[in-house]
Short mmCIF file of C-alpha atoms in Angstrom, two decimals:
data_model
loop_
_atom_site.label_atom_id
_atom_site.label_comp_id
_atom_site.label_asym_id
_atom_site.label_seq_id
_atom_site.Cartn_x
_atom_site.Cartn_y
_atom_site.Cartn_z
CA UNK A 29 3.66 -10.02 23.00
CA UNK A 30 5.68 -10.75 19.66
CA UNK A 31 3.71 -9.36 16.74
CA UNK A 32 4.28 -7.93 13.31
CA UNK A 33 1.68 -5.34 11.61
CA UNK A 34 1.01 -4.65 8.55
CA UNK A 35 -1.12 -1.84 7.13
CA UNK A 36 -2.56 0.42 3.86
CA UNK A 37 -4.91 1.90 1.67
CA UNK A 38 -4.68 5.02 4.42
CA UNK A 39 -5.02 7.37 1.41
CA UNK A 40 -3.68 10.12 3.83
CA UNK A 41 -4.85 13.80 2.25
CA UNK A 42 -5.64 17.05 3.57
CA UNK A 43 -8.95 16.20 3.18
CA UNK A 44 -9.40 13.95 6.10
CA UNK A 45 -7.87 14.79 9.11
CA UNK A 46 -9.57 12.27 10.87
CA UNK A 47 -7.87 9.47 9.12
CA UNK A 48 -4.61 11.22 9.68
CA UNK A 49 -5.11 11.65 13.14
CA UNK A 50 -6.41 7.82 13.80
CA UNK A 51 -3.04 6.67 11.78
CA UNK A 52 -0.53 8.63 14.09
CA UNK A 53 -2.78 7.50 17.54
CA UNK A 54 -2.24 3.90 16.20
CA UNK A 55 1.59 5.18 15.40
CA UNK A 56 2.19 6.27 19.04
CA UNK A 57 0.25 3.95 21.02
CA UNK A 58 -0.51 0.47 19.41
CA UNK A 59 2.98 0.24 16.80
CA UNK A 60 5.38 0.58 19.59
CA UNK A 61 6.67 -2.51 20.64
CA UNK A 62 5.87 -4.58 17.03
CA UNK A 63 8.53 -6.73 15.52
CA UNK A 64 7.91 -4.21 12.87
CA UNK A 65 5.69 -2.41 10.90
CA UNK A 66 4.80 -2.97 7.18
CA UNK A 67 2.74 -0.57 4.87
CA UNK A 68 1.79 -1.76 1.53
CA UNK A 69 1.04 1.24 -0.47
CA UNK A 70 -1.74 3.99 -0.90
CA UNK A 71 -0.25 5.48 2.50
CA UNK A 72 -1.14 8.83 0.65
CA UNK A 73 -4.01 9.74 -1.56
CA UNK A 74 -1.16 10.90 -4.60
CA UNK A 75 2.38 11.63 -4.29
CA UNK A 76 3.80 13.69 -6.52
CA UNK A 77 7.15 14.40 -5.75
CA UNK A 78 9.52 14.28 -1.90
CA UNK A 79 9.84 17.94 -2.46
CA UNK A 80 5.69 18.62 -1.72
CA UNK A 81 6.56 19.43 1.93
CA UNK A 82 3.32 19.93 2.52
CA UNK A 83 2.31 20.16 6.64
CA UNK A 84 0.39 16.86 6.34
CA UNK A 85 3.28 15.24 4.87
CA UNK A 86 5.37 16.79 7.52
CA UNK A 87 3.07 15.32 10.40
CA UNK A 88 2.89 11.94 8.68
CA UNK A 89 7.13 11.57 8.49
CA UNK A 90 7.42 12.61 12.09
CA UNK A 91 5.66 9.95 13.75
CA UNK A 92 6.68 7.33 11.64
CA UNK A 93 10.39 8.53 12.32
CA UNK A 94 9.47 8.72 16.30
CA UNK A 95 8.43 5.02 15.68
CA UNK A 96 11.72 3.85 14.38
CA UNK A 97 13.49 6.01 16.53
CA UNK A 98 11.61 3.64 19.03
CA UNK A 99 13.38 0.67 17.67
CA UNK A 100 10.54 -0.61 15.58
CA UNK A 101 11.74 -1.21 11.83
CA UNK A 102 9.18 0.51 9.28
CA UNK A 103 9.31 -1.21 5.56
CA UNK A 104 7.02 0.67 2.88
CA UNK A 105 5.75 -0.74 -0.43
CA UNK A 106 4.71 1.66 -3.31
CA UNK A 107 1.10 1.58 -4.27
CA UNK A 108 -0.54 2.55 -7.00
CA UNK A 109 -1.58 6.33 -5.50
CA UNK A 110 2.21 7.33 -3.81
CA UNK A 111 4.18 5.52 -6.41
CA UNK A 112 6.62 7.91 -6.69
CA UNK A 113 6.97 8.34 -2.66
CA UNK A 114 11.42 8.46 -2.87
CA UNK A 115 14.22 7.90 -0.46
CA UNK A 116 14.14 11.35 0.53
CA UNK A 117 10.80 10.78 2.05
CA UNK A 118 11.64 7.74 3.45
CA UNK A 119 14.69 8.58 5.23
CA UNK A 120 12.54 11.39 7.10
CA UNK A 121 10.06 8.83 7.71
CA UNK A 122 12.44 6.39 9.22
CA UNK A 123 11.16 3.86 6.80
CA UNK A 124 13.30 1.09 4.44
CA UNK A 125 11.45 1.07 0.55
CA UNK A 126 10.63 -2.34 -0.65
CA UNK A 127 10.22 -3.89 -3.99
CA UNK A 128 7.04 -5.39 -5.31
CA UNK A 129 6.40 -7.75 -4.42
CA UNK A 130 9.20 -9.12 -2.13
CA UNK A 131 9.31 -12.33 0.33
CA UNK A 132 9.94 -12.20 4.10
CA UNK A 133 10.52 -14.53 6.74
CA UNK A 134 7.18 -14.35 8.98
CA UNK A 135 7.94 -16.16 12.21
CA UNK A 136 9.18 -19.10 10.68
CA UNK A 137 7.44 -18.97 7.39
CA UNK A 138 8.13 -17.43 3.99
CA UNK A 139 5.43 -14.85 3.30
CA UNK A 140 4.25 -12.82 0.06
CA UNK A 141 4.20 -9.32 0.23
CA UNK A 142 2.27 -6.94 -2.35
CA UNK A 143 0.21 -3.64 -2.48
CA UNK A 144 -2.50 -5.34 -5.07
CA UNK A 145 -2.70 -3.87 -8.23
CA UNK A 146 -0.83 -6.16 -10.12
CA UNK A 147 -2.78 -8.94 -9.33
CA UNK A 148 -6.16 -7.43 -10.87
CA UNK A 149 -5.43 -8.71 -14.75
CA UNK A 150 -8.69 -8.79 -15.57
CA UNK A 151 -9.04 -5.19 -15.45
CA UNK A 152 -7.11 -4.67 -18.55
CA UNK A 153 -7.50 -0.91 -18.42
CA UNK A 154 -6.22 -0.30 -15.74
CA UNK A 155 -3.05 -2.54 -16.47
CA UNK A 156 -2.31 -0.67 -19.64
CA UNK A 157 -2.49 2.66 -17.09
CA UNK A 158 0.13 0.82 -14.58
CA UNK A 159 2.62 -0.55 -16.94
CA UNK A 160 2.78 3.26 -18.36
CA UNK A 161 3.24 5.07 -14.84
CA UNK A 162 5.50 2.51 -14.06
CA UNK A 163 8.17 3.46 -16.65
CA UNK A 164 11.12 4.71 -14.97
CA UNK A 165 11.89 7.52 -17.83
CA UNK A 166 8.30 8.87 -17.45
CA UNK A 167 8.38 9.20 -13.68
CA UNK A 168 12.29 10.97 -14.39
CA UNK A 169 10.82 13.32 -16.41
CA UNK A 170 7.35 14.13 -14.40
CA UNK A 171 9.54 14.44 -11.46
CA UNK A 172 11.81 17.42 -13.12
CA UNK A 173 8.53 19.37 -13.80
CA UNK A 174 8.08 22.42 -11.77
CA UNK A 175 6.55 21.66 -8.17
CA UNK A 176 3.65 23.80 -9.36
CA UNK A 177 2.84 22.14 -12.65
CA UNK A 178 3.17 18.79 -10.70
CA UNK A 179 0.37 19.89 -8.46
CA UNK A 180 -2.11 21.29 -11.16
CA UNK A 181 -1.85 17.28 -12.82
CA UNK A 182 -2.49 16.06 -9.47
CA UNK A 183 -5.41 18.32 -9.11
CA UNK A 184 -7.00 17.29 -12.37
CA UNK A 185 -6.23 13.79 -12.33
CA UNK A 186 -7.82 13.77 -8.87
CA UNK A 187 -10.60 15.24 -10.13
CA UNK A 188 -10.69 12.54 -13.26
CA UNK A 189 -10.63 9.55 -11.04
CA UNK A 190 -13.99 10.43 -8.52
CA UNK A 191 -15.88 9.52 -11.86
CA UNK A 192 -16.06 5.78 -11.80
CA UNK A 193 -16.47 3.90 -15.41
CA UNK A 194 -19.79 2.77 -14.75
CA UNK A 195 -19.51 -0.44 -17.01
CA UNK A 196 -16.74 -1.70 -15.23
CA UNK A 197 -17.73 -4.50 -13.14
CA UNK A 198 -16.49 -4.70 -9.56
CA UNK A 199 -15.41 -8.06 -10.19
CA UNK A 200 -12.36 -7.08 -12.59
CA UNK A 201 -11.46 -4.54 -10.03
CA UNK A 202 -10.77 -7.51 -7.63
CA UNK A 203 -7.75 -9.83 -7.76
CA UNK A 204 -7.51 -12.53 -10.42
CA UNK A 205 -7.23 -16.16 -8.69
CA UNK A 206 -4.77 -17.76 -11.29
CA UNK A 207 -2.61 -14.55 -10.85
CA UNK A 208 -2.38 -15.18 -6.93
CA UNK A 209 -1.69 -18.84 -7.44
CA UNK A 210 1.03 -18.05 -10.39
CA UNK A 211 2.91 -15.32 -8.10
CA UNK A 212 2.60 -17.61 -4.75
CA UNK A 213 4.43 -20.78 -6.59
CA UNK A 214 6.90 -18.44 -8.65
CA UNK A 215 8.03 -17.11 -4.94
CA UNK A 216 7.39 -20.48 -3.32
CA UNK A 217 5.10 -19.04 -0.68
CA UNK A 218 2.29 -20.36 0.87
CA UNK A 219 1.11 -17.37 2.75
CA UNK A 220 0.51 -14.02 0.74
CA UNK A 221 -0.05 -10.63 2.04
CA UNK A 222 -1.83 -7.73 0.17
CA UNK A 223 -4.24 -4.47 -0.53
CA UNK A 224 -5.22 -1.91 -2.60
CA UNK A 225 -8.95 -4.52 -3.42
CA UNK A 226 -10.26 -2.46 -0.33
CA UNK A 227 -11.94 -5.84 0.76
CA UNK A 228 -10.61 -6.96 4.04
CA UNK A 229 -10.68 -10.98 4.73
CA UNK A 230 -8.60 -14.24 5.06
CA UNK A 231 -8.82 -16.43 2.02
CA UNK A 232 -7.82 -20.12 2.93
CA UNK A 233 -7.36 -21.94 -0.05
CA UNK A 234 -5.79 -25.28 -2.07
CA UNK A 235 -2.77 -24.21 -4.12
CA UNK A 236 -1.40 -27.37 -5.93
CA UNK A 237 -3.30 -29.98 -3.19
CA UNK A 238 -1.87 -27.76 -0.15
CA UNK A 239 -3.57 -25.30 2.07
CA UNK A 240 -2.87 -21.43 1.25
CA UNK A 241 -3.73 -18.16 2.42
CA UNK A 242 -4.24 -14.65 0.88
CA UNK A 243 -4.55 -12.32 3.76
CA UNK A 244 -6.42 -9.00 2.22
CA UNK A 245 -5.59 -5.71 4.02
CA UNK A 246 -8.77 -3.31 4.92
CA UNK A 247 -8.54 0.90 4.08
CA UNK A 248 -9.37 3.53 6.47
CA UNK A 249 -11.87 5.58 4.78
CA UNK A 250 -14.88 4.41 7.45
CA UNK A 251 -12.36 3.25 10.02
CA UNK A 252 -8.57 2.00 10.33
CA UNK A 253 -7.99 -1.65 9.17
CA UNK A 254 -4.40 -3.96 10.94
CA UNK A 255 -3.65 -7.44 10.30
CA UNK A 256 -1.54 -8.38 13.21
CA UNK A 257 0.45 -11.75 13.07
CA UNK A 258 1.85 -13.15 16.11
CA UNK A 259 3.80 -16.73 16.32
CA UNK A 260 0.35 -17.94 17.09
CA UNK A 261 -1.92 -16.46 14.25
CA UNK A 262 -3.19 -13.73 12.44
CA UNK A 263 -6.02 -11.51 12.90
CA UNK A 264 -7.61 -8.66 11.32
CA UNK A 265 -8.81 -5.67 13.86
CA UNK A 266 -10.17 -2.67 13.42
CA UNK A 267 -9.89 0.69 15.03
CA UNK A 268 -12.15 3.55 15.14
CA UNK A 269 -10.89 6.91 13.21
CA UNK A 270 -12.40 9.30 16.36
#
């Protein structure tokens, strides 16, 4: 059968094994065959750097290079946890880096691709944080640091984010509707495709008197979340992490 899948929020770390090993059963066993496979971001808990060989990174490359090895194409966008993730990586990976967001021809149809984060405005926080890690000379210079010293930021700013602001609403975590509708007619799309809100569904909506849909990719802390689309459809499924 002709599908495409699309995947994230795996938040892959050494952690969680159980998540790592669900990802590389559905890597062997349900992703060969796809058109191709698309993860939008948060693949990884943190990234700091395609020098942290690290065994679970090691793992993770592998069978996503068997996959493409396999013929299936692999396309990867940054999120906001592996934003640094690099060529290096992806070239053991077998994957192709995309920009964010980008458009892609969907069986027929032009679809919106995007990890997420930049459609939460109303967190305003949070949007001051990603304009700031998202400057190129800050990520040069944090990525000529010693591996070591790389790793002890990691470790505290790990530590930092487990403590959840607890006057921030959940609503301003979740994406802003006028910023959906403002990205979907500045890329002429009618179809959009994103994570990182953690809150799985298909939105049909009205943009400018015609129907719309926001597709919202699931994570894989409880159990591992696909949206497969096929000529005919798509459909979120689930798999179990054991």
């Amino acid at each position: 059968m002709t599908t495409t899948l699309f995947i994230s929020d795996i938040h892959l770390c050494a952690a969680r094994p159980d998540m790592t090993a669900a990802l590389v059963r559905f890597l062997a066993h349900d992703a060969p065959g796809a058109d191709a496979l698309y993860v939008l971001g948060d693949l990884f808990e943190f990234w700091i750097g395609d020098d942290d060989l690290t065994a679970l990174h090691q793992e993770v490359a592998a069978a996503f290079l068997t996959l493409s090895q396999q013929g299936v194409p692999i396309y990867f966008i940054h999120g906001n946890r592996d934003f640094m993730l690099g060529k290096q990586f992806a070239r053991r990976a077998g994957m192709t880096l995309l920009g964010d967001p980008c458009v892609i021809e969907l069986y027929g149809e032009r679809v919106l691709l995007s990890h997420g984060d930049m459609l939460c405005t109303h967190d305003v926080d949070y949007q001051k944080y990603r304009r700031i890690v998202n400057l190129r000379w800050l990520r040069w210079l944090f990525l000529r640091l010693p591996l070591s010293r790389r790793q002890a930021i990691a470790h505290k700013i790990r530590g930092q984010s487990g403590t959840e602001n607890p006057n921030k609403h959940r609503s301003i975590m979740d994406v802003t509707p006028e910023a959906v509708d403002e990205l979907m007619r500045q890329h002429e799309c009618r179809t959009m495709i994103h994570g990182h809100t953690h809150r799985p569904a298909i939105h049909d909506f009205s943009l400018d008197g015609a129907p719309a849909r926001r597709i919202v990719l699931g994570d894989w802390f409880e159990q591992g979340s696909i949206l497969v689309c096929s000529p005919a459809g798509q459909r979120l499924e689930t798999r179990a992490l054991s």
